[in-house]
PDB file of C-alpha atoms in Angstrom:
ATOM      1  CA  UNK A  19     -59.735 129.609  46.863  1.00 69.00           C
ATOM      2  CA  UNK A  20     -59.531 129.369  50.787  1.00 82.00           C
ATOM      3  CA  UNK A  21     -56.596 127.241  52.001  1.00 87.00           C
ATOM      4  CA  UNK A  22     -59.556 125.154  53.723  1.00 85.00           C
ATOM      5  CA  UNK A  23     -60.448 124.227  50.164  1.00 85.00           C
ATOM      6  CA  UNK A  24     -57.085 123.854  48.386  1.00 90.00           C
ATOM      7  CA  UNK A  25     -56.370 121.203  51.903  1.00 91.00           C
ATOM      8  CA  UNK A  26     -59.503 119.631  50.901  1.00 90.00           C
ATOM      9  CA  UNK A  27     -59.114 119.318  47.289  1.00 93.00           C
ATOM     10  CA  UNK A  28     -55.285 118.308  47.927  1.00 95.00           C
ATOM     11  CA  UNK A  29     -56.778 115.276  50.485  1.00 95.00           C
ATOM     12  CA  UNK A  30     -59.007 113.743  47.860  1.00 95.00           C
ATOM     13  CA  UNK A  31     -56.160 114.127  45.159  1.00 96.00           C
ATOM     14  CA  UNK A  32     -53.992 112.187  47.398  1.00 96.00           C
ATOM     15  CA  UNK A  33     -56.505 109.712  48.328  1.00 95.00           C
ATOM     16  CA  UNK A  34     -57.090 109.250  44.431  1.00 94.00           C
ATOM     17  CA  UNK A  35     -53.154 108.453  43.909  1.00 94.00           C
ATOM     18  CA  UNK A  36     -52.488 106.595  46.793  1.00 93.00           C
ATOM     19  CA  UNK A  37     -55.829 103.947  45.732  1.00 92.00           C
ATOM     20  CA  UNK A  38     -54.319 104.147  42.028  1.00 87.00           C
ATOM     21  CA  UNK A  39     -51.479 102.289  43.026  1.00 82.00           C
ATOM     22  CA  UNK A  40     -51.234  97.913  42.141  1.00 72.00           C
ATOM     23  CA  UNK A  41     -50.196  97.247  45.386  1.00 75.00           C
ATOM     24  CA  UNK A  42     -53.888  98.091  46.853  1.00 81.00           C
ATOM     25  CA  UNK A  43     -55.613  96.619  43.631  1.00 83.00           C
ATOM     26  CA  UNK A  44     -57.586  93.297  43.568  1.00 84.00           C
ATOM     27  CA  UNK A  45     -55.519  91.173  40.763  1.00 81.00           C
ATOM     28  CA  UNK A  46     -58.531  90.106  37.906  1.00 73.00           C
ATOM     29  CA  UNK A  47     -58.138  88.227  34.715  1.00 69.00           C
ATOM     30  CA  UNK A  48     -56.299  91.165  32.307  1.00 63.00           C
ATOM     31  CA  UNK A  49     -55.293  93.761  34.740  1.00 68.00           C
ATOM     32  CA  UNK A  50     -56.580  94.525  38.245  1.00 74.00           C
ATOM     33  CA  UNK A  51     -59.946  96.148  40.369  1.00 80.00           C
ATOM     34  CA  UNK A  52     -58.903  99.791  41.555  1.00 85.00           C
ATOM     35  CA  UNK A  53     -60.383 101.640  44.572  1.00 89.00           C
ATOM     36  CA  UNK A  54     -59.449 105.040  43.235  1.00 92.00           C
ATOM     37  CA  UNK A  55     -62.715 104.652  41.449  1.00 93.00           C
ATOM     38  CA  UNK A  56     -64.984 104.864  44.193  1.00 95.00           C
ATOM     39  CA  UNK A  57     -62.774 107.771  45.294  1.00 96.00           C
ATOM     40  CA  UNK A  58     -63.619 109.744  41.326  1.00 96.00           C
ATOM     41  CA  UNK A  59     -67.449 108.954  41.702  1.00 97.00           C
ATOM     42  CA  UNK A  60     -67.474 110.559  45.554  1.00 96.00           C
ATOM     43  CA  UNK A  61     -65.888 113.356  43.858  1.00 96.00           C
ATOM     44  CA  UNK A  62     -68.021 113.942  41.150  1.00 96.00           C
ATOM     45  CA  UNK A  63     -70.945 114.205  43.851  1.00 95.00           C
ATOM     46  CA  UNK A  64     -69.049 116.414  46.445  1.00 94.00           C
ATOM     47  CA  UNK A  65     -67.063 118.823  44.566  1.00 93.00           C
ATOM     48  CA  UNK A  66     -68.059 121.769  41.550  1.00 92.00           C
ATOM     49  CA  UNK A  67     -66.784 120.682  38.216  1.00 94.00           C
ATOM     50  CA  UNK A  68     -63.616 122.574  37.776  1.00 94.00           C
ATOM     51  CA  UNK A  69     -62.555 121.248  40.597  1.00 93.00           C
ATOM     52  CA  UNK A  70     -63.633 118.114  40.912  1.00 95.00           C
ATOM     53  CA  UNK A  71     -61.785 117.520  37.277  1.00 96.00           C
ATOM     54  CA  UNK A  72     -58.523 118.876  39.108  1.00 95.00           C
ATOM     55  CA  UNK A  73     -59.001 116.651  42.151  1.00 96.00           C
ATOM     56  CA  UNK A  74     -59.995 113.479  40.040  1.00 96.00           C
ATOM     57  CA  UNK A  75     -58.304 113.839  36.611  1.00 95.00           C
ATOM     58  CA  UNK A  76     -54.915 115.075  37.835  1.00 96.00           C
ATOM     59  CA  UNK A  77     -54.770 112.646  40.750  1.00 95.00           C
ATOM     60  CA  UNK A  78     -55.500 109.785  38.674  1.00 94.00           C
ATOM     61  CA  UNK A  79     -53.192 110.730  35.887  1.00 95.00           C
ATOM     62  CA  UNK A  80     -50.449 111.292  38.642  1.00 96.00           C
ATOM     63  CA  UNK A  81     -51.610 107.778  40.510  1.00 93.00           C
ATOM     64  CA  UNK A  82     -50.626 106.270  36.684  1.00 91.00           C
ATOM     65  CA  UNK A  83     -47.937 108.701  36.377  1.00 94.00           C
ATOM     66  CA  UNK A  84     -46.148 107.210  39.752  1.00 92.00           C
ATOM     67  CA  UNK A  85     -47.526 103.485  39.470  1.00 87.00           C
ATOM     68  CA  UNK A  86     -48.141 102.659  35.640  1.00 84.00           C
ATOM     69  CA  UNK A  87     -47.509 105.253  33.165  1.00 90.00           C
ATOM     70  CA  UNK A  88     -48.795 103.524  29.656  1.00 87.00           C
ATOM     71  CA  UNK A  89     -52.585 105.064  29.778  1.00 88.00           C
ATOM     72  CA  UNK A  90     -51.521 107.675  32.032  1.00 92.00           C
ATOM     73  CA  UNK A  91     -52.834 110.452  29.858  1.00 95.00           C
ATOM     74  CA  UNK A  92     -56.246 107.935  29.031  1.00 93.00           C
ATOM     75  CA  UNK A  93     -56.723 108.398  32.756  1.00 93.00           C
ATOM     76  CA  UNK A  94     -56.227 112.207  32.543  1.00 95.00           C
ATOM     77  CA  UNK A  95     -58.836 112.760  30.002  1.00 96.00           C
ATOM     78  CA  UNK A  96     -61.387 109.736  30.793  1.00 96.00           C
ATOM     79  CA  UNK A  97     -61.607 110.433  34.700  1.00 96.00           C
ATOM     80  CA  UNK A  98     -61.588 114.646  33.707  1.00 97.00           C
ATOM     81  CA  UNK A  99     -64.659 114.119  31.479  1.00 97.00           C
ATOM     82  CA  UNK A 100     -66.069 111.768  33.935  1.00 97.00           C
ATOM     83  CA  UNK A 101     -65.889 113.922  37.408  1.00 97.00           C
ATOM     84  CA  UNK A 102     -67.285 116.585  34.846  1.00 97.00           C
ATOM     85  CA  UNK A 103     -70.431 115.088  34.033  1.00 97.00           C
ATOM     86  CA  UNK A 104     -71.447 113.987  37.299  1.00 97.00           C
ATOM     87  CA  UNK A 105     -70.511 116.845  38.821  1.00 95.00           C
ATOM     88  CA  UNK A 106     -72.635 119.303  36.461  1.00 95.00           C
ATOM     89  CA  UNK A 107     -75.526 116.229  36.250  1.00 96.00           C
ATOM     90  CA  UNK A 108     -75.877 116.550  40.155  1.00 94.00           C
ATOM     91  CA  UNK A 109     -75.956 120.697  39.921  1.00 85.00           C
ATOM     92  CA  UNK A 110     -75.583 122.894  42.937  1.00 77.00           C
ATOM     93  CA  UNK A 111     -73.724 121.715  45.665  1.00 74.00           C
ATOM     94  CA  UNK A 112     -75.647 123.453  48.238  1.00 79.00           C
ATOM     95  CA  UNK A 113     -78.440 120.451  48.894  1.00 85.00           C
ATOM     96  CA  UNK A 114     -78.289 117.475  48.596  1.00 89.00           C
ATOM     97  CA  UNK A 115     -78.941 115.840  44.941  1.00 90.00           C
ATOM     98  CA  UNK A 116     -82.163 113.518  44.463  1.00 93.00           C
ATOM     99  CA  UNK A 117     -81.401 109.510  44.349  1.00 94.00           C
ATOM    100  CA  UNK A 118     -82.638 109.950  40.659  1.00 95.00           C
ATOM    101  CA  UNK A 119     -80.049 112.562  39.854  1.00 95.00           C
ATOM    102  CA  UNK A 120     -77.155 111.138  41.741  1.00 96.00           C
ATOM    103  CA  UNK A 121     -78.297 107.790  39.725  1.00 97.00           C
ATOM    104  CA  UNK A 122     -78.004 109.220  36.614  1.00 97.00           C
ATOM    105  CA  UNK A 123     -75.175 111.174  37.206  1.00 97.00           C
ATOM    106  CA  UNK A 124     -73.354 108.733  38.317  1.00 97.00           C
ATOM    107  CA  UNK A 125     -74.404 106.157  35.304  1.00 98.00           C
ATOM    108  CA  UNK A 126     -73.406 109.055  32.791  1.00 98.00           C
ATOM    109  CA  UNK A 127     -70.172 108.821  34.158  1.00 97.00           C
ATOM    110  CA  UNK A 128     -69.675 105.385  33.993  1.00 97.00           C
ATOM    111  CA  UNK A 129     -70.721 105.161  30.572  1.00 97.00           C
ATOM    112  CA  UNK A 130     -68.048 107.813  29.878  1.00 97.00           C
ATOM    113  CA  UNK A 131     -65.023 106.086  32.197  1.00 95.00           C
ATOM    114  CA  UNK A 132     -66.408 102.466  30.057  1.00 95.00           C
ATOM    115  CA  UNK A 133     -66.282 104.072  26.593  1.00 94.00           C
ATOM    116  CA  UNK A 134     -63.173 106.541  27.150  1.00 94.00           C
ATOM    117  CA  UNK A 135     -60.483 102.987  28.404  1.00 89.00           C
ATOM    118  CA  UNK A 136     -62.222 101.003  26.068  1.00 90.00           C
ATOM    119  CA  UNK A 137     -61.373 103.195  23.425  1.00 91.00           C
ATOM    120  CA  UNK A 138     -58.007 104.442  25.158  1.00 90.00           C
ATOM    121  CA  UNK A 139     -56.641 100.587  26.062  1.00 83.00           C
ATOM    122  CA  UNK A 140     -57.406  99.776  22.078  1.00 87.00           C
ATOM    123  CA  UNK A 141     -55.541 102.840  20.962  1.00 87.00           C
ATOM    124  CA  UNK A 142     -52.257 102.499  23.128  1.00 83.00           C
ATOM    125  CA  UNK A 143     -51.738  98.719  23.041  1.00 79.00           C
ATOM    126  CA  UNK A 144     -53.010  98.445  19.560  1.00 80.00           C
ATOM    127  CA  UNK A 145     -55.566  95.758  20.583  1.00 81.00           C
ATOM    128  CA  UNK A 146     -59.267  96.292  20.660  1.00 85.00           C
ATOM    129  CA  UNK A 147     -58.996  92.374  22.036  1.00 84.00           C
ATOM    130  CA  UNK A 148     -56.975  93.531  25.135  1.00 78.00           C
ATOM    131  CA  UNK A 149     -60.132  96.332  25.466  1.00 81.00           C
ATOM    132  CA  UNK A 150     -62.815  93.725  24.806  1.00 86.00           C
ATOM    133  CA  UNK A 151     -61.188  91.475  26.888  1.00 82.00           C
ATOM    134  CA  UNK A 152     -61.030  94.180  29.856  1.00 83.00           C
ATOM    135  CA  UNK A 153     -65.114  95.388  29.481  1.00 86.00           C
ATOM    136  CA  UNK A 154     -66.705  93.043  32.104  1.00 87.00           C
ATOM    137  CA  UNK A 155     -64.486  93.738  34.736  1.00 85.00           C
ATOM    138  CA  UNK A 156     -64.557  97.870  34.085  1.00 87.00           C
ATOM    139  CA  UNK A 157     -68.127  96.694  34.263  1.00 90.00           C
ATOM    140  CA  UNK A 158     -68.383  95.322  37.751  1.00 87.00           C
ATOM    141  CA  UNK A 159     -65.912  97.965  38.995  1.00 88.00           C
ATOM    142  CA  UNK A 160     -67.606 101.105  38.357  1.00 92.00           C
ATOM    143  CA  UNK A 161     -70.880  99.207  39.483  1.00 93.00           C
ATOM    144  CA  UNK A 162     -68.868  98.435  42.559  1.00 91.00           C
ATOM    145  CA  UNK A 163     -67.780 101.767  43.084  1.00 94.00           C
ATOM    146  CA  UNK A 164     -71.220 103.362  41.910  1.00 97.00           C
ATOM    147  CA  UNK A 165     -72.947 101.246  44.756  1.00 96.00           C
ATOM    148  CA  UNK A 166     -70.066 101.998  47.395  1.00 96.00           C
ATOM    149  CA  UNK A 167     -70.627 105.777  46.531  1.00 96.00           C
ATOM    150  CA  UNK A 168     -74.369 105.775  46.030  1.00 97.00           C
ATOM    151  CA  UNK A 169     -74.305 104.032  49.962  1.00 96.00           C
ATOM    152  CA  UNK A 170     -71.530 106.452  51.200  1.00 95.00           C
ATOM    153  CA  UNK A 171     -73.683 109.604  49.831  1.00 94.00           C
ATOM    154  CA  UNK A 172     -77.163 108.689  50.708  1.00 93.00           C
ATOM    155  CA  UNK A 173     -76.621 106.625  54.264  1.00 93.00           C
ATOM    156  CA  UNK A 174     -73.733 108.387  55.913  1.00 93.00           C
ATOM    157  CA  UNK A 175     -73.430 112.316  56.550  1.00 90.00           C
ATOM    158  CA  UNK A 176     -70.755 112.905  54.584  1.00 90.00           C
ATOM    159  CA  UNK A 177     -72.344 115.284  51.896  1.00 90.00           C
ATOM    160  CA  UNK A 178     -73.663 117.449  55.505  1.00 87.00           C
ATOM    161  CA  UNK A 179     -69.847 117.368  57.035  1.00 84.00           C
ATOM    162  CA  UNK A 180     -68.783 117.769  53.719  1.00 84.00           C
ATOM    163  CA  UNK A 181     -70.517 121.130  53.104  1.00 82.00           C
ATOM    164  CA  UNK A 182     -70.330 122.575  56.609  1.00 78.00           C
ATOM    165  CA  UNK A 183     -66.380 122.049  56.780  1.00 73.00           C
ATOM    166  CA  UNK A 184     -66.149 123.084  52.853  1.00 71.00           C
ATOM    167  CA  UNK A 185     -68.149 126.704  53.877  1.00 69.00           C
ATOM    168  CA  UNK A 186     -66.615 127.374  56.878  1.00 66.00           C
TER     169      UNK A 186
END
C-alpha cells in the first residue's frame, strides 16, 4: 500500500471517529442521529472492500471506543459487514457504478447496519424494547445518510478526484 493510500484511508478513519462522537450528534427520542453514517456509506462506494471494512469498521468501533464504549464491538462488526457489501455490490472501482447499483448497494447495506443494532442493542442492554424503540430513527438516519451520499456521489466529482488522487 502507497503512503498516498494509507493517508487516505487514515483521513476517512478519522473523519469516521471524529462524526462518531455525541457532541456532533442530533439528540432524538432514545439516543441520538450520527453523521459518521454518511461518512460509512461514502466509503462503501469509494474504497475496495478490505479496505473500506478497515476504514469504516475500525473507525467506528474506535469513534465508540473513545465516545461510548457499550456497542462498541456491535459497531465493529455491523459497520464491517456493511462497508463490505456495498463495497463488493458496487464492484470495480475504476468507473463509476450505475444509479441502480449504487441504489442497491447502498440499500443492502442499510438493511444490514438496521438488522445488525437492532439485533446488537437487544443483545447488550437485554431489551428488544430499547431496539424496537430505536428502529424509526436508524430508519430515517441511514435514509438520511443514503440520500446525502447518493447526492455527494452522483452530483459532485468526488468519485473522479477520488480516483485520480487514489492512482497517482
Amino acid at each position: 500500500m502507497s503512503a498516498r493510500r494509507l493517508t487516505i484511508s487514515a483521513l476517512f478513519m478519522a473523519i469516521t471517529i471524529i462524526l462518531s462522537a455525541s457532541f456532533l450528534s442530533i439528540p432524538v427520542p432514545g439516543g441520538h442521529f450520527y453523521f459518521n453514517g454518511i461518512i460509512i456509506f461514502l466509503v462503501g462506494l469509494l474504497f475496495p472492500p478490505v479496505e473500506a471494512m478497515i476504514v469504516a469498521g475500525i473507525g467506528s468501533f474506535l469513534g465508540d471506543f473513545f465516545f461510548y464504549p457499550a456497542p462498541m464491538f456491535v459497531t465493529l462488526v455491523t459497520h464491517s459487514l456493511q462497508v463490505l457489501a456495498i463495497s463488493a455490490l458496487v464492484g470495480t472501482k475504476m468507473k463509476k457504478a450505475s444509479k441502480a447499483r449504487v441504489w442497491t448497494a447502498m440499500s443492502v447495506g442499510a438493511l444490514i447496519d438496521i438488522i445488525g443494532y437492532g439485533l446488537g442493542r437487544a443483545f447488550v442492554y437485554a431489551n428488544p424494547q430499547y431496539a424496537i424503540l430505536k428502529l424509526p430513527f436508524d430508519l430515517l438516519a441511514v435514509i438520511l445518510s443514503m440520500i446525502v451520499v447518493y447526492f455527494v456521489y452522483e452530483k459532485t466529482s468526488i468519485f473522479k478526484d477520488f480516483q485520480a488522487y487514489w492512482n497517482r
